[in-house]
Tab-separated table of C-alpha atoms in Angstrom:
chain	number	residue	atom	x	y	z
A	312	MET	CA	95.585	82.674	40.954
A	313	ASN	CA	94.652	79.152	42.092
A	314	LYS	CA	97.773	78.963	44.208
A	315	LEU	CA	97.017	82.337	45.807
A	316	PHE	CA	93.437	81.248	46.496
A	317	SER	CA	94.504	77.944	48.032
A	318	THR	CA	97.098	79.705	50.188
A	319	PHE	CA	94.909	82.428	51.677
A	320	PHE	CA	91.338	81.194	51.320
A	321	LYS	CA	91.559	77.481	52.087
A	322	ASP	CA	89.291	76.105	54.792
A	323	PRO	CA	91.146	76.436	58.133
A	324	LEU	CA	89.478	73.287	59.456
A	325	MET	CA	90.718	71.284	56.474
A	326	ALA	CA	94.180	72.732	56.973
A	327	GLY	CA	94.007	71.805	60.642
A	328	ARG	CA	93.381	68.180	59.767
A	329	GLN	CA	96.505	68.042	57.654
A	330	GLN	CA	98.925	70.371	59.423
A	331	PRO	CA	99.922	71.312	62.985
A	332	LEU	CA	97.921	73.946	64.866
A	333	GLU	CA	100.635	76.569	64.433
A	334	GLU	CA	100.485	76.204	60.653
A	335	TRP	CA	96.705	76.502	60.842
A	336	GLN	CA	97.157	79.766	62.800
A	337	ARG	CA	99.766	80.999	60.322
A	338	GLY	CA	97.278	80.473	57.515
A	339	SER	CA	94.626	82.375	59.455
A	340	LEU	CA	97.046	85.269	60.003
A	341	ARG	CA	97.882	85.428	56.299
A	342	PHE	CA	94.221	85.241	55.343
A	343	VAL	CA	93.095	88.036	57.700
A	344	PHE	CA	95.816	90.527	56.836
A	345	THR	CA	95.700	89.800	53.109
A	346	ALA	CA	91.952	90.456	53.209
A	347	VAL	CA	92.555	93.665	55.176
A	348	CYS	CA	95.112	94.874	52.632
A	349	LEU	CA	92.789	94.184	49.699
A	350	VAL	CA	89.577	95.536	51.218
A	351	ALA	CA	91.112	98.539	52.971
A	352	PHE	CA	93.083	99.853	50.006
A	353	PRO	CA	90.227	101.842	48.365
A	354	ALA	CA	89.303	103.357	51.742
A	355	LEU	CA	92.996	104.067	52.355
A	356	VAL	CA	93.245	106.055	49.138
A	357	ASP	CA	90.100	108.059	49.957
A	358	SER	CA	91.263	108.724	53.529
A	359	SER	CA	94.696	109.754	52.277
A	360	LEU	CA	93.208	112.351	49.904
A	361	GLN	CA	91.054	113.710	52.692
A	362	ALA	CA	94.013	113.817	55.086
A	363	VAL	CA	96.100	115.696	52.519
A	364	ASN	CA	93.323	118.239	51.945
A	365	GLU	CA	92.908	118.800	55.677
A	366	ARG	CA	96.671	118.624	56.322
A	367	MET	CA	96.256	115.740	58.785
A	368	TRP	CA	99.772	114.446	58.309
A	369	ILE	CA	99.795	112.282	61.418
A	370	HIS	CA	96.682	110.460	60.266
A	371	LEU	CA	98.100	110.057	56.763
A	372	THR	CA	101.341	108.595	58.120
A	373	ALA	CA	99.497	106.272	60.521
A	374	PHE	CA	97.148	104.976	57.806
A	375	TRP	CA	99.921	104.129	55.352
A	376	ALA	CA	102.225	102.733	58.046
A	377	ALA	CA	99.447	100.428	59.205
A	378	TRP	CA	98.628	99.292	55.643
A	379	ILE	CA	102.274	98.583	54.805
A	380	ALA	CA	102.698	96.706	58.097
A	381	CYS	CA	99.642	94.562	57.255
A	382	LEU	CA	101.150	93.842	53.842
A	383	VAL	CA	104.470	92.802	55.410
A	384	ILE	CA	102.650	90.612	57.958
A	385	SER	CA	100.717	88.798	55.231
A	386	LEU	CA	103.677	88.258	52.872
A	387	SER	CA	106.771	87.948	55.048
A	388	ARG	CA	108.287	84.528	55.744
A	389	ILE	CA	111.454	85.803	57.430
A	390	ILE	CA	109.944	87.619	60.427
A	391	PRO	CA	109.007	85.150	63.203
A	392	PHE	CA	105.338	84.265	63.397
A	393	LYS	CA	104.697	85.609	66.903
A	394	VAL	CA	106.377	88.915	66.074
A	395	ARG	CA	104.116	89.339	63.050
A	396	ALA	CA	101.081	88.234	65.037
A	397	TRP	CA	101.604	90.662	67.916
A	398	THR	CA	102.433	93.449	65.456
A	399	GLY	CA	99.141	92.822	63.665
A	400	ILE	CA	97.251	92.811	66.953
A	401	PHE	CA	98.798	96.148	67.956
A	402	ILE	CA	97.893	97.573	64.547
A	403	PHE	CA	94.257	96.589	64.996
A	404	PHE	CA	94.258	97.910	68.531
A	405	GLY	CA	95.992	101.122	67.466
A	406	LEU	CA	93.467	101.763	64.700
A	407	GLY	CA	90.679	101.239	67.214
A	408	ILE	CA	92.232	103.679	69.685
A	409	LEU	CA	92.891	106.207	66.921
A	410	SER	CA	89.297	105.996	65.762
A	411	LEU	CA	87.950	106.321	69.308
A	412	PHE	CA	89.972	109.386	70.196
A	413	THR	CA	89.536	111.167	66.847
A	414	LEU	CA	85.928	110.345	65.986
A	415	GLY	CA	84.642	109.646	69.471
A	416	PRO	CA	81.760	107.321	70.394
A	417	VAL	CA	80.173	107.532	66.945
A	418	GLY	CA	83.233	106.131	65.140
A	419	SER	CA	84.165	102.545	64.334
A	420	GLY	CA	86.723	102.263	67.117
A	421	ARG	CA	84.757	99.717	69.149
A	422	ILE	CA	84.454	97.417	66.126
A	423	TRP	CA	88.239	97.496	65.741
A	424	LEU	CA	88.694	96.665	69.437
A	425	LEU	CA	86.278	93.723	69.173
A	426	SER	CA	88.098	92.496	66.075
A	427	THR	CA	91.422	92.810	67.922
A	428	ALA	CA	90.321	90.488	70.732
A	429	ILE	CA	88.890	87.921	68.312
A	430	LEU	CA	91.972	88.056	66.078
A	431	ALA	CA	94.320	87.678	69.048
A	432	THR	CA	92.439	84.608	70.244
A	433	LEU	CA	92.345	83.115	66.760
A	434	ILE	CA	96.037	83.308	65.996
A	435	LEU	CA	97.678	83.269	69.452
A	436	GLY	CA	95.210	81.643	71.828
A	437	ILE	CA	92.963	82.637	74.693
A	438	ARG	CA	95.678	84.397	76.734
A	439	ALA	CA	96.337	86.855	73.914
A	440	GLY	CA	92.575	87.328	73.565
A	441	ILE	CA	92.233	88.146	77.262
A	442	THR	CA	95.121	90.633	76.967
A	443	ALA	CA	93.347	92.367	74.074
A	444	LEU	CA	90.097	92.316	76.081
A	445	ALA	CA	91.852	94.051	78.986
A	446	GLY	CA	93.196	96.743	76.623
A	447	GLN	CA	89.693	97.198	75.184
A	448	THR	CA	88.220	97.645	78.685
A	449	ILE	CA	90.845	100.261	79.588
A	450	ALA	CA	90.199	102.173	76.330
A	451	LEU	CA	86.420	102.141	76.878
A	452	ALA	CA	86.887	103.371	80.450
A	453	ALA	CA	89.153	106.194	79.222
A	454	ILE	CA	86.505	107.353	76.718
A	455	TYR	CA	83.913	107.318	79.505
A	456	VAL	CA	86.123	109.581	81.629
A	457	LEU	CA	86.548	111.981	78.691
A	458	LEU	CA	82.793	112.020	78.085
A	459	ARG	CA	82.186	112.967	81.722
A	460	ARG	CA	84.857	115.643	81.910
A	461	THR	CA	84.834	117.136	78.405
A	462	PRO	CA	81.496	116.208	76.754
A	463	ASP	CA	82.099	118.647	73.854
A	464	LEU	CA	85.472	117.158	72.924
A	465	TRP	CA	83.997	115.562	69.784
A	466	GLY	CA	81.475	118.264	69.077
A	467	ASP	CA	77.767	118.062	69.688
A	468	LEU	CA	76.821	114.408	70.278
A	469	GLU	CA	73.044	114.652	70.133
A	470	GLY	CA	71.256	112.041	72.242
A	471	PHE	CA	74.506	110.500	73.369
A	472	SER	CA	75.441	110.492	77.074
A	473	PRO	CA	77.986	108.809	79.337
A	474	ARG	CA	75.185	106.509	80.519
A	475	ILE	CA	74.553	105.252	76.996
A	476	TRP	CA	78.278	104.767	76.585
A	477	ILE	CA	78.370	102.633	79.737
A	478	VAL	CA	75.476	100.461	78.536
A	479	THR	CA	76.926	99.946	75.057
A	480	SER	CA	80.438	99.392	76.416
A	481	VAL	CA	79.235	96.757	78.906
A	482	THR	CA	77.360	95.022	76.075
A	483	LEU	CA	80.450	95.148	73.869
A	484	THR	CA	82.663	93.836	76.675
A	485	PHE	CA	80.232	90.989	77.326
A	486	LEU	CA	80.114	90.034	73.648
A	487	THR	CA	83.894	90.233	73.405
A	488	THR	CA	84.325	88.066	76.505
A	489	VAL	CA	81.924	85.428	75.192
A	490	SER	CA	83.619	85.472	71.786
A	491	VAL	CA	87.105	85.154	73.275
A	492	ILE	CA	86.117	82.285	75.581
A	493	ALA	CA	84.184	80.446	72.868
A	494	MET	CA	86.955	80.818	70.316
A	495	GLY	CA	89.582	79.950	72.911
A	496	ARG	CA	87.721	76.727	73.708
A	497	LEU	CA	87.434	76.026	69.996
A	498	ILE	CA	91.156	76.520	69.451
A	499	LYS	CA	91.926	74.374	72.492
A	500	GLY	CA	89.625	71.659	71.148
A	501	ILE	CA	91.275	71.819	67.738
A	502	SER	CA	94.703	71.627	69.363
A	503	PHE	CA	93.639	68.632	71.443
A	504	SER	CA	92.142	66.917	68.404
A	505	LEU	CA	95.281	67.537	66.376
A	506	ASN	CA	97.486	66.163	69.144
A	507	GLU	CA	95.274	63.102	69.529
A	508	SER	CA	95.196	62.633	65.758
A	509	LYS	CA	98.964	62.948	65.660
A	510	LYS	CA	99.367	60.392	68.458
A	511	THR	CA	96.876	58.067	66.791
A	512	GLY	CA	98.625	58.523	63.457
A	513	GLU	CA	102.009	57.796	64.999
A	514	LEU	CA	100.596	54.746	66.803
A	515	LEU	CA	98.967	53.465	63.615
A	516	ALA	CA	102.144	54.141	61.651
A	517	GLN	CA	104.151	52.213	64.244
A	518	ARG	CA	101.649	49.367	64.138
A	519	VAL	CA	101.787	49.306	60.364
A	520	THR	CA	105.582	49.306	60.523
A	521	ASP	CA	105.585	46.499	63.089
A	522	HIS	CA	103.011	44.601	61.045
A	523	ASN	CA	105.058	45.001	57.885
A	524	GLU	CA	108.196	43.912	59.706
A	525	THR	CA	106.348	40.885	61.099
A	526	ILE	CA	105.028	39.998	57.650
A	527	ALA	CA	108.487	40.449	56.151
A	528	SER	CA	110.016	38.302	58.898
A	529	LEU	CA	107.395	35.583	58.443
A	530	LYS	CA	107.815	35.734	54.701
A	531	GLU	CA	111.575	35.479	55.053
A	532	SER	CA	111.225	32.541	57.461
A	533	GLU	CA	108.737	30.867	55.138
A	534	GLU	CA	111.074	31.377	52.189
A	535	ARG	CA	114.006	29.938	54.133
A	536	TRP	CA	111.894	26.979	55.242
A	537	LEU	CA	110.661	26.454	51.687
A	538	PHE	CA	114.180	26.801	50.257
A	539	ALA	CA	115.478	24.305	52.793
A	540	LEU	CA	112.814	21.773	51.895
A	541	GLU	CA	113.151	22.445	48.195
A	542	GLY	CA	116.924	22.106	48.511
A	543	ALA	CA	116.458	18.759	50.219
A	544	GLY	CA	114.240	17.650	47.350
A	545	ASP	CA	110.992	17.662	49.363
A	546	GLY	CA	107.774	19.051	47.936
A	547	VAL	CA	105.430	21.174	50.075
A	548	VAL	CA	101.626	21.021	50.275
A	549	ASP	CA	99.745	23.816	52.087
A	550	TRP	CA	96.053	22.993	52.560
A	551	ASN	CA	93.721	25.706	53.934
A	552	LEU	CA	90.555	23.856	54.909
A	553	GLU	CA	88.622	27.079	55.645
A	554	THR	CA	89.051	28.496	52.149
A	555	GLY	CA	89.630	25.227	50.328
A	556	ARG	CA	92.814	26.614	48.784
A	557	VAL	CA	95.735	24.239	48.242
A	558	PHE	CA	99.297	25.254	47.418
A	559	PHE	CA	101.657	22.818	45.700
A	560	SER	CA	105.277	23.945	45.704
A	561	PRO	CA	107.231	23.855	42.439
A	562	GLN	CA	109.314	20.959	43.792
A	563	TRP	CA	106.141	18.980	44.596
A	564	LYS	CA	104.984	19.401	41.002
A	565	ALA	CA	108.423	18.492	39.716
A	566	LEU	CA	108.350	15.253	41.737
A	567	LEU	CA	105.400	14.140	39.634
A	568	GLY	CA	106.797	15.503	36.378
A	569	PHE	CA	104.614	18.607	36.136
A	570	LYS	CA	105.549	22.195	35.377
A	571	ARG	CA	104.202	25.151	37.341
A	572	ASP	CA	100.890	25.611	35.513
A	573	GLU	CA	100.224	22.037	34.405
A	574	ILE	CA	98.234	20.828	37.404
A	575	SER	CA	95.236	22.287	39.229
A	576	GLU	CA	95.818	23.200	42.874
A	577	THR	CA	92.909	21.374	44.558
A	578	ILE	CA	92.846	18.706	47.237
A	579	GLU	CA	90.804	16.484	44.914
A	580	GLU	CA	93.695	16.583	42.464
A	581	TRP	CA	95.986	15.250	45.187
A	582	PHE	CA	93.597	12.521	46.415
A	583	SER	CA	92.915	11.326	42.875
A	584	ARG	CA	96.603	10.499	42.395
A	585	ILE	CA	96.866	8.034	45.286
A	586	HIS	CA	97.386	4.424	44.247
A	587	PRO	CA	94.214	2.344	44.854
A	588	ASP	CA	96.170	-0.195	46.920
A	589	ASP	CA	97.428	2.578	49.249
A	590	LYS	CA	94.170	4.505	49.616
A	591	THR	CA	92.583	2.408	52.369
A	592	GLU	CA	95.511	2.761	54.742
A	593	PHE	CA	95.874	6.446	53.904
A	594	ASP	CA	92.178	7.166	54.613
A	595	ARG	CA	92.439	5.397	57.962
A	596	ASN	CA	95.522	7.386	58.960
A	597	LEU	CA	93.921	10.605	57.756
A	598	ASP	CA	90.822	10.022	59.932
A	599	ASP	CA	93.000	9.377	62.990
A	600	PHE	CA	94.945	12.542	62.175
A	601	PHE	CA	91.810	14.680	61.838
A	602	ASN	CA	90.282	13.252	65.020
A	603	GLY	CA	93.400	14.097	67.014
A	604	ASP	CA	94.357	10.489	67.678
A	605	SER	CA	97.677	11.123	65.967
A	606	PRO	CA	99.647	14.407	66.155
A	607	PHE	CA	101.233	13.788	62.764
A	608	LEU	CA	100.205	12.218	59.504
A	609	GLN	CA	102.853	9.889	58.083
A	610	ASN	CA	102.318	7.632	55.119
A	611	ARG	CA	104.235	5.714	52.489
A	612	LEU	CA	102.173	5.739	49.334
A	613	ARG	CA	102.365	5.833	45.600
A	614	LEU	CA	101.261	8.864	43.548
A	615	ARG	CA	100.518	8.859	39.848
A	616	CYS	CA	102.938	10.961	37.809
A	617	LYS	CA	102.225	12.979	34.705
A	618	ASP	CA	103.386	10.137	32.443
A	619	GLY	CA	101.106	7.629	34.218
A	620	SER	CA	103.868	5.926	36.191
A	621	TRP	CA	103.762	5.551	39.979
A	622	LYS	CA	106.244	7.114	42.369
A	623	TRP	CA	106.785	6.159	45.970
A	624	ILE	CA	106.327	9.160	48.306
A	625	PHE	CA	106.792	9.544	52.044
A	626	ALA	CA	104.103	12.033	53.114
A	627	ARG	CA	104.270	13.906	56.402
A	628	ALA	CA	101.778	16.540	57.614
A	629	LYS	CA	100.976	18.602	60.686
A	630	ILE	CA	97.991	20.735	61.717
A	631	ILE	CA	99.185	24.315	62.293
A	632	SER	CA	95.813	25.937	63.070
A	633	ARG	CA	92.349	24.830	64.114
A	634	ARG	CA	88.877	26.311	63.750
A	635	ASP	CA	86.712	27.424	66.656
A	636	ASP	CA	85.008	24.032	66.710
A	637	GLY	CA	88.369	22.252	67.042
A	638	ARG	CA	88.504	20.910	63.525
A	639	PRO	CA	91.705	21.442	61.487
A	640	GLY	CA	91.909	24.809	59.775
A	641	ARG	CA	95.225	24.584	58.008
A	642	ILE	CA	97.561	21.693	57.309
A	643	ILE	CA	101.091	21.813	55.940
A	644	GLY	CA	102.825	18.701	54.711
A	645	THR	CA	105.921	17.559	52.862
A	646	HIS	CA	106.487	14.858	50.261
A	647	ALA	CA	109.822	13.117	49.945
A	648	ASP	CA	110.795	10.954	47.003
A	649	ILE	CA	111.592	7.502	48.449
A	650	ALA	CA	111.667	5.598	45.163
A	651	GLU	CA	115.341	4.746	45.611
A	652	MET	CA	114.741	3.738	49.219
A	653	VAL	CA	111.894	1.419	48.206
A	654	LYS	CA	114.082	0.022	45.448
A	655	LEU	CA	116.872	-0.683	47.923
A	656	GLU	CA	114.420	-2.206	50.357
A	657	ASN	CA	113.103	-4.482	47.612
A	658	GLN	CA	116.637	-5.419	46.672
A	659	LYS	CA	117.391	-6.173	50.316
A	660	ILE	CA	114.347	-8.408	50.524
A	661	GLU	CA	115.409	-10.111	47.314
A	662	TYR	CA	118.975	-10.565	48.590
A	663	GLU	CA	117.699	-11.906	51.882
A	664	SER	CA	115.471	-14.342	49.999
A	665	GLN	CA	118.386	-15.431	47.834
A	666	LEU	CA	120.560	-15.796	50.922
A	667	GLN	CA	117.942	-17.879	52.652
A	668	GLN	CA	117.630	-20.024	49.517
A	669	ALA	CA	121.417	-20.427	49.348
A	670	GLN	CA	121.570	-21.339	53.023
A	671	LYS	CA	118.785	-23.821	52.508
A	672	MET	CA	120.617	-25.391	49.557
A	673	GLU	CA	123.821	-25.457	51.579
A	674	ALA	CA	122.023	-27.227	54.408
A	675	ILE	CA	120.557	-29.746	52.006
A	676	GLY	CA	123.997	-30.309	50.464
A	677	THR	CA	125.524	-30.812	53.902
A	678	LEU	CA	122.770	-33.244	54.829
A	679	ALA	CA	123.179	-35.166	51.562
A	680	GLY	CA	126.942	-35.325	52.091
A	681	GLY	CA	126.427	-36.689	55.579
A	682	ILE	CA	124.049	-39.330	54.302
A	683	ALA	CA	126.507	-40.294	51.542
């Protein structure tokens, strides 16, 4: 029951937001003809009994043929949509004509003709509505001619004259025209909105796709860059000065003997680990770097490890974004372990000192030998 309700009685505007206009019109067609089948069935049974009693076999056949056709239109998924739509329109129009020519001006024929024009516009557009309006005008003109030539064709129509028919027909035609134009504009507006929504949706989807691809590409590049640095043994520090967030790479933490979650990721944590003897030079270089006097920050300094020992680090950093006021917004730097390099440099200095001492002793020995 819920599925049937959602299929035939869902809000067409809501359906239009989610589906193409043609599907919206298909739903309207199913709704109208399902409602006709349900509502008209009791009247169909009563009319059939009356037609059998009065031996009106043509009327009986027409009534049941029209009801079965409406049922097929509402349930069929094999017959093309436009075929079903035009068939339904002709059924409405045919019932209107049948009512006009059998019951005359006092019947419900004009209501059927008005409904035909509105239905045609709803499910097929304004051109179909105008076609139905033209058929309605011809039918009303034909009834007027019959009223003038054979006024007693439908019996005694007390108080009803061709003049009254003209007035009521003109009013009906005017109302039908206004309804067709208004609904046609509405359908055109819905179609335009759906097309614009579709274009906007496609554009947004493409932008999202491009954005995701850009993010994926940047992430892949960042991972490659990080892997390259990590593979070379360098640690990475990413300092966002706008948010205050600092990222220490796993290799950076490993350089100082820490595991992933054993050190807080704050810039104060980093500054607090600088050796007191190296802090003055580092602060001076950092000020020059922030002021733009130096494009890069490069420093040899010692950082305190987890076990309290000191490790020589070569720190390099670059500003990759600035704030609106020109101050640094984000800085990325690398730390390389140069303990072995410093050790070799110290050994070189020691060897050079020993060599100088040996040369000095050799010179003294030579001088003493010359004196002797």
